[in-house]
Short mmCIF file of C-alpha atoms and ligand atoms in Angstrom, two decimals:
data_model
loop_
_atom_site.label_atom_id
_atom_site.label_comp_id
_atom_site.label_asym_id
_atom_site.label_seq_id
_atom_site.Cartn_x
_atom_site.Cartn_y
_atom_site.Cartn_z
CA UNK P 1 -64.48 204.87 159.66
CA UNK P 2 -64.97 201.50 159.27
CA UNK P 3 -67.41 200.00 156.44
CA UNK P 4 -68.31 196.92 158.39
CA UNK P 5 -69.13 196.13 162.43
CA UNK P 6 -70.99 194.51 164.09
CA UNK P 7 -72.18 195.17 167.43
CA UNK P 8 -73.28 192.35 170.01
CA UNK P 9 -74.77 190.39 166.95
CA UNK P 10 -76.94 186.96 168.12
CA UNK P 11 -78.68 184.46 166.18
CA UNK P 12 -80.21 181.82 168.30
CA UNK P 13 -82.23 179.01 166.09
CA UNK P 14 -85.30 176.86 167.73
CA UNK P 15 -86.98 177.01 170.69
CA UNK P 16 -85.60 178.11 173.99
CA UNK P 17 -85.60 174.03 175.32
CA UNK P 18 -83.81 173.75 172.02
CA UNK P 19 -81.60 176.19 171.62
CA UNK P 20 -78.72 176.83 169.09
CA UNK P 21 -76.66 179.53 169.57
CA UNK P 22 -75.06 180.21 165.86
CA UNK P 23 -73.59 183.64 167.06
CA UNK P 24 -73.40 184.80 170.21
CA UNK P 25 -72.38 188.49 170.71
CA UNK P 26 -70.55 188.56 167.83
CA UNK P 27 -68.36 192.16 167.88
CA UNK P 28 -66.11 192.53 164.64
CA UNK P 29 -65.08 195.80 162.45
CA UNK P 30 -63.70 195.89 159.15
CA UNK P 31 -61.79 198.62 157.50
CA UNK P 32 -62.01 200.19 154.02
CA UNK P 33 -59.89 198.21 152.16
CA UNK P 34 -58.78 195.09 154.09
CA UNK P 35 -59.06 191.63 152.49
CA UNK P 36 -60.70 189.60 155.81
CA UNK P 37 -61.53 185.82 156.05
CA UNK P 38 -63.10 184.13 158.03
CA UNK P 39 -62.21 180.86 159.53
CA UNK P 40 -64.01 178.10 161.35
CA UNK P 41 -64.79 174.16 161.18
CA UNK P 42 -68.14 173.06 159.91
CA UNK P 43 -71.07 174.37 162.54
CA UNK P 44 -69.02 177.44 163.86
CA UNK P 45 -71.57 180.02 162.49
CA UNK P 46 -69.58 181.16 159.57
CA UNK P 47 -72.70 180.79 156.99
CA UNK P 48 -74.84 182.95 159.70
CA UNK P 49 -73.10 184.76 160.23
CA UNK P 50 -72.09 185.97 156.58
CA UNK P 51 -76.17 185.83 155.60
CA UNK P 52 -76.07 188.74 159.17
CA UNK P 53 -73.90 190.54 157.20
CA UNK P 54 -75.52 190.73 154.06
CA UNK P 55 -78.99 191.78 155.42
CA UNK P 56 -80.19 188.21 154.53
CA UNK P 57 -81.61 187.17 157.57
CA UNK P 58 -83.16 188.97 160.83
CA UNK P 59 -80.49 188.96 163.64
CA UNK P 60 -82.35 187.66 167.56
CA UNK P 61 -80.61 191.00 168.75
CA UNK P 62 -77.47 193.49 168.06
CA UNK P 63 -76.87 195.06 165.02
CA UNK P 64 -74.88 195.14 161.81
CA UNK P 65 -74.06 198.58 160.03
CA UNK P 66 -72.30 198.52 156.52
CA UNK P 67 -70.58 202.27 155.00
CA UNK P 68 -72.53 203.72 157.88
CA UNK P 69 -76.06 202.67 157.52
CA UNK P 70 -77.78 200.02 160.02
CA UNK P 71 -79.11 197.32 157.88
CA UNK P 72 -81.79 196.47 160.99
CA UNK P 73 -83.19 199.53 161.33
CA UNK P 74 -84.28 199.88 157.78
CA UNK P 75 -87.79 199.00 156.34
CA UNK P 76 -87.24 195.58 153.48
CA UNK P 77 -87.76 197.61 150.33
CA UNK P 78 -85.19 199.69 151.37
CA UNK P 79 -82.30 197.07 152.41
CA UNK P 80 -83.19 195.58 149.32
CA UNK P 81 -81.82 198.27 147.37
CA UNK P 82 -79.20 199.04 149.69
CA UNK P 83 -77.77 194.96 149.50
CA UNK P 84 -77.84 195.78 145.73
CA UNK P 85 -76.04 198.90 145.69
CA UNK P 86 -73.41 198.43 148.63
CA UNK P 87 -72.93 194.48 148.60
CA UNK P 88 -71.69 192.00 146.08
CA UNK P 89 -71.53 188.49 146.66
CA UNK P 90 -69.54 185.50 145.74
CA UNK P 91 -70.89 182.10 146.23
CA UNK P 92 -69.22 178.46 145.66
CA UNK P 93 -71.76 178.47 142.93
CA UNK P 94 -71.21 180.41 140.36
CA UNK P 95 -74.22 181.57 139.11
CA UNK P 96 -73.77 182.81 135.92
CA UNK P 97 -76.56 183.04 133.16
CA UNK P 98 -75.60 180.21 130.54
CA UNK P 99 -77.35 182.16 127.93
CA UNK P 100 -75.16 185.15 128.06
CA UNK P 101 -71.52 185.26 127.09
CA UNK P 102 -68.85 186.58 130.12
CA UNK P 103 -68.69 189.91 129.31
CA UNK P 104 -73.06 190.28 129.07
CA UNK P 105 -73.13 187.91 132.86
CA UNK P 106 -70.40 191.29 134.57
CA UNK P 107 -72.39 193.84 133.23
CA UNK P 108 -75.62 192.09 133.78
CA UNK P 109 -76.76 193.53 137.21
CA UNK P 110 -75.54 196.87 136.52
CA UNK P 111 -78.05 197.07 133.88
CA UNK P 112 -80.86 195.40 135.45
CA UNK P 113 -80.33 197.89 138.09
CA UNK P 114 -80.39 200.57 135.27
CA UNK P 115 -77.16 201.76 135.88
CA UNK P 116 -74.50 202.75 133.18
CA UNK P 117 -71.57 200.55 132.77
CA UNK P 118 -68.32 201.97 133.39
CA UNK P 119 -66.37 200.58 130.56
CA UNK P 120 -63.29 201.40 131.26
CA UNK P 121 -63.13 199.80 134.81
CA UNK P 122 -64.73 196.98 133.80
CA UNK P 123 -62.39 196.10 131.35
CA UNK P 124 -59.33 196.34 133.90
CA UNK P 125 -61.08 193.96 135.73
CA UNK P 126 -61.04 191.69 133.06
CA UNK P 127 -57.69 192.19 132.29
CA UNK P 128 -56.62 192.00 136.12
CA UNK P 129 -58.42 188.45 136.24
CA UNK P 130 -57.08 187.49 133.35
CA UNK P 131 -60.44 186.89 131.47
CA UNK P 132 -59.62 189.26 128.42
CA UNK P 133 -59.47 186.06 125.52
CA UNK P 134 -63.24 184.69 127.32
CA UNK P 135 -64.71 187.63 127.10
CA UNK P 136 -67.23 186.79 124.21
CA UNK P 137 -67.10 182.96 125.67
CA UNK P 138 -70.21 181.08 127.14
CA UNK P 139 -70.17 179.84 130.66
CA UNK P 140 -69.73 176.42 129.56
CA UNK P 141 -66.94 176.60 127.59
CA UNK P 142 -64.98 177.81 130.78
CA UNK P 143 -63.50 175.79 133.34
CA UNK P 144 -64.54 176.02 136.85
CA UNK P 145 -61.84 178.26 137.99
CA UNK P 146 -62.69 180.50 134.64
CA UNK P 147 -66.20 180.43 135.92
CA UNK P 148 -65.05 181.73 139.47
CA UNK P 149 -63.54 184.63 138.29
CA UNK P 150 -66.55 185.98 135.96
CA UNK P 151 -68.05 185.58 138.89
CA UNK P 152 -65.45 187.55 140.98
CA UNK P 153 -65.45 190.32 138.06
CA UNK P 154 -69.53 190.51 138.20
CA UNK P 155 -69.13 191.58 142.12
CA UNK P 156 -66.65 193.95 141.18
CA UNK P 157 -67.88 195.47 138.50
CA UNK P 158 -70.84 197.01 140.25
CA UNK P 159 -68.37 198.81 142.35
CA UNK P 160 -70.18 197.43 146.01
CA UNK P 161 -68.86 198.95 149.55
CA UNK P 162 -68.20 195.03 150.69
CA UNK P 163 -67.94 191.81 148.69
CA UNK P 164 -69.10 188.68 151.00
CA UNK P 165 -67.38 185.57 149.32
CA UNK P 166 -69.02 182.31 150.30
CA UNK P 167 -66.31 179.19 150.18
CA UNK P 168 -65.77 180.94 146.89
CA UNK P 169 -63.05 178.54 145.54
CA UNK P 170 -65.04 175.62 147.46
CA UNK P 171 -65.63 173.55 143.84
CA UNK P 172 -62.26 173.89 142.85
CA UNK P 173 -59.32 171.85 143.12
CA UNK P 174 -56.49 173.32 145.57
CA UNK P 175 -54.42 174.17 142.98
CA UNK P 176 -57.06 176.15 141.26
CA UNK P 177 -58.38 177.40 144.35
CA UNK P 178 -55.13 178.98 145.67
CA UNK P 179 -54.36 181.04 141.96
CA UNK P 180 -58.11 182.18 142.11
CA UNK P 181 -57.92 183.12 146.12
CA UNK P 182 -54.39 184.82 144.48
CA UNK P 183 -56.26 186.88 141.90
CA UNK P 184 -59.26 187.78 143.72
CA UNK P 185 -56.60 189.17 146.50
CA UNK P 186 -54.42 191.08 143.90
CA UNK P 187 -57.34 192.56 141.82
CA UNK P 188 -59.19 193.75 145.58
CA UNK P 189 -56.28 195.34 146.82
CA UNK P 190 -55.90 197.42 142.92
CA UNK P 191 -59.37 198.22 142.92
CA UNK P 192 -59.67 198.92 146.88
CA UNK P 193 -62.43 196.82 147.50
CA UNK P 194 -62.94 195.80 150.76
CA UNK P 195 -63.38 191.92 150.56
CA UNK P 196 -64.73 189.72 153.94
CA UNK P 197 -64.33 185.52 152.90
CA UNK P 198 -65.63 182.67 154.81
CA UNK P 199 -63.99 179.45 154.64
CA UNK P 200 -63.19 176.30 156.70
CA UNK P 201 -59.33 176.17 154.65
CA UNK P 202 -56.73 177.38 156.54
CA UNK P 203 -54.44 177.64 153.63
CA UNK P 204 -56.76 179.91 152.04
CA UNK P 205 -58.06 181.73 155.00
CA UNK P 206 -54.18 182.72 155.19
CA UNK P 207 -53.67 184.51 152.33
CA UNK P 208 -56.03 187.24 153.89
CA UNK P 209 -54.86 190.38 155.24
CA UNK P 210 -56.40 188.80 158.53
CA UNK P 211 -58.15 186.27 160.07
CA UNK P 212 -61.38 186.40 162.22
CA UNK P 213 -61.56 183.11 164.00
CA UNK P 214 -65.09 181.46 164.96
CA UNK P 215 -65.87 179.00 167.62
CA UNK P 216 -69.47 177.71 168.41
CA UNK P 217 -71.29 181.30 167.64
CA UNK P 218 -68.09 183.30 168.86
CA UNK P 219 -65.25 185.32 167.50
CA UNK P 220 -61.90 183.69 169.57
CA UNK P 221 -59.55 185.84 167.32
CA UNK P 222 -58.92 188.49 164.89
CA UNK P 223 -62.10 190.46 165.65
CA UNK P 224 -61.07 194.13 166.38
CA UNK P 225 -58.91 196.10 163.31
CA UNK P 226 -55.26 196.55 165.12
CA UNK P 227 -55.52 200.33 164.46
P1 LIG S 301 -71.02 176.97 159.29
O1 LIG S 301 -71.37 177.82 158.13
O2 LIG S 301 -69.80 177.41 160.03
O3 LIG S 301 -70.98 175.52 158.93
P2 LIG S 301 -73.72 177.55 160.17
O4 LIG S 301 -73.81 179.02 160.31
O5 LIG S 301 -74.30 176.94 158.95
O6 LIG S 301 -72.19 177.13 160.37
O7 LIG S 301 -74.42 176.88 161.44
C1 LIG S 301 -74.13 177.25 162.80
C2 LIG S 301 -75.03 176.46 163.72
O8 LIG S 301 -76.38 176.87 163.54
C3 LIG S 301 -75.01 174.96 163.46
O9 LIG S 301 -75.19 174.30 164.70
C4 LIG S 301 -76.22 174.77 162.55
O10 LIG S 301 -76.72 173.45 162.66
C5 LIG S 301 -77.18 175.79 163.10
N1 LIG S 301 -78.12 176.29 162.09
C6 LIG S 301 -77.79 176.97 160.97
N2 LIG S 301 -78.89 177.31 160.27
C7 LIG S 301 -79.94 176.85 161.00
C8 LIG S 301 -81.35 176.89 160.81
N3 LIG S 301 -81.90 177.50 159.75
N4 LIG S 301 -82.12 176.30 161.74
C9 LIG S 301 -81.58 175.70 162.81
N5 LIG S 301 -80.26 175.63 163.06
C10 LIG S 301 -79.45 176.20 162.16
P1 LIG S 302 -72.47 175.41 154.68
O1 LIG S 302 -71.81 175.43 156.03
O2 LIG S 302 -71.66 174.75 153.62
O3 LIG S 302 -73.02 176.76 154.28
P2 LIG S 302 -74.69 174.16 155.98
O4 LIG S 302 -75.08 172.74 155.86
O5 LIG S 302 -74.11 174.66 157.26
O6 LIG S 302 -73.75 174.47 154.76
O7 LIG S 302 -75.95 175.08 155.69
C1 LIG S 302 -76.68 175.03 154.48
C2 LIG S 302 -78.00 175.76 154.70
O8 LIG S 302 -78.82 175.01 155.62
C3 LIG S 302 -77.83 177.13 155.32
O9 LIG S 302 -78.72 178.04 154.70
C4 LIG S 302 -78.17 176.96 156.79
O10 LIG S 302 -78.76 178.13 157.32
C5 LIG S 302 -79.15 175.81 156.76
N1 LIG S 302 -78.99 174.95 157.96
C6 LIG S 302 -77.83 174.54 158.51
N2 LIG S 302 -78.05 173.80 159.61
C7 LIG S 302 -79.40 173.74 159.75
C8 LIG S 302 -80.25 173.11 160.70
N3 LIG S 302 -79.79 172.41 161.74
N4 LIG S 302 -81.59 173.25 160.52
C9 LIG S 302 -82.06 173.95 159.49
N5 LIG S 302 -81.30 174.56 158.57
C10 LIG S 302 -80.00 174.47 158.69
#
């Protein structure tokens, strides 16, 4: 089964005289597993279409359903504890609280949600992103790229069906950028997360297990799983 599709998605913005068509019948699967990005130039719909995703915004039509469950149908209370159970997300901003040391900022929404912290995993994490001497650090005694992955680890952590990574190397030099795409790749394929990535960098967008591409609102590659 897969734990991501979308089915004749559409997001038109404005007025009908006015009209911008940001997706247009967008049809795309994802399997368990699989480390997806998602590549377009500035305008293609790839920020749309990633807020679709993550139950962020309403959809004009189609739907999107993520580990089985239709995010449209359900009532707002309820996809807002489904996005925080079964979707982690990864922004070109970090985020992170710069009160709290790294290891308090991964745990931190696992215990706001009142959940207990699986220790063990979380500290494979760390070691996996190579975090282990910052763990007791504050945010601003890390560099960018150290920032990046706390933030990676926090998404991990809570052990989410999907992580949706926003340009998540977007405020980091190349070089930076290409050993943090490296790590988040490694440490999703040992945990099995499945991982979907927007970016407009086609270096980066390569190092995926596959590429979706997006023109003006539609997918022109890489849509369907091969299976
Ligand atoms: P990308 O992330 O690939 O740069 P976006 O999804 O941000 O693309 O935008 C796709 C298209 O939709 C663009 O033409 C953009 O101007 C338009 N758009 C995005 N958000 C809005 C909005 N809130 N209102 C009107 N138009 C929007
Ligand atoms: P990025 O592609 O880096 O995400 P954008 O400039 O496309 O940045 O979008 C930033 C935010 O502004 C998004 O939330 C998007 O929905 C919104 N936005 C983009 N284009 C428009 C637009 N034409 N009108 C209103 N909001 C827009």
């Amino acid at each position: 089964m897969s734990i991501l599709k979308t089915t004749h998605l559409r997001k038109y913005y404005g007025e009908e005289t006015n009209q911008v068509k940001a997706l247009d019948d967008v049809n795309l699967t994802v399997e368990q597993g699989e480390f997806v990005s998602i590549v377009g130039t500035s305008g293609s719909g790839k920020s749309t279409l990633l807020h679709m995703l993550g139950g962020l915004d309403l959809p004009t039509s189609g739907g999107v359903t993520v580990d089985g469950k239709e995010l449209y149908s359900m009532k707002e209370d309820e996809l807002t504890i489904f996005r925080r159970r079964k979707i982690g997300f990864v922004f070109q901003s970090y985020n992170l609280v710069p009160v709290l040391n790294v290891l308090e900022n991964i745990v931190l929404p696992m215990e706001l949600d009142g959940n207990r912290t699986d220790t063990g995993y979380v500290r494979q994490i760390i070691e996996t992103l190579g975090l282990q001497e910052k763990k007791n650090s504050m945010p601003n005694q890390l560099s960018g790229g150290q920032q990046q992955r706390v933030a990676i680890a926090r998404a991990l952590a809570a052990k989410p069906a999907i992580i949706l990574a926003d340009e998540p190397t977007g405020n980091l030099d190349s070089r930076t950028s290409l050993d943090v795409m490296g790590l988040l790749k490694t440490t999703g394929r040992k945990f099995g997360q499945t991982i979907v990535m927007i970016t407009h960098n086609e270096e980066l967008a390569q190092m995926a297990g596959r590429i979706i591409r997006i023109e003006d609102g539609r997918i022109t590659g890489g849509g369907e799983t091969d299976a």
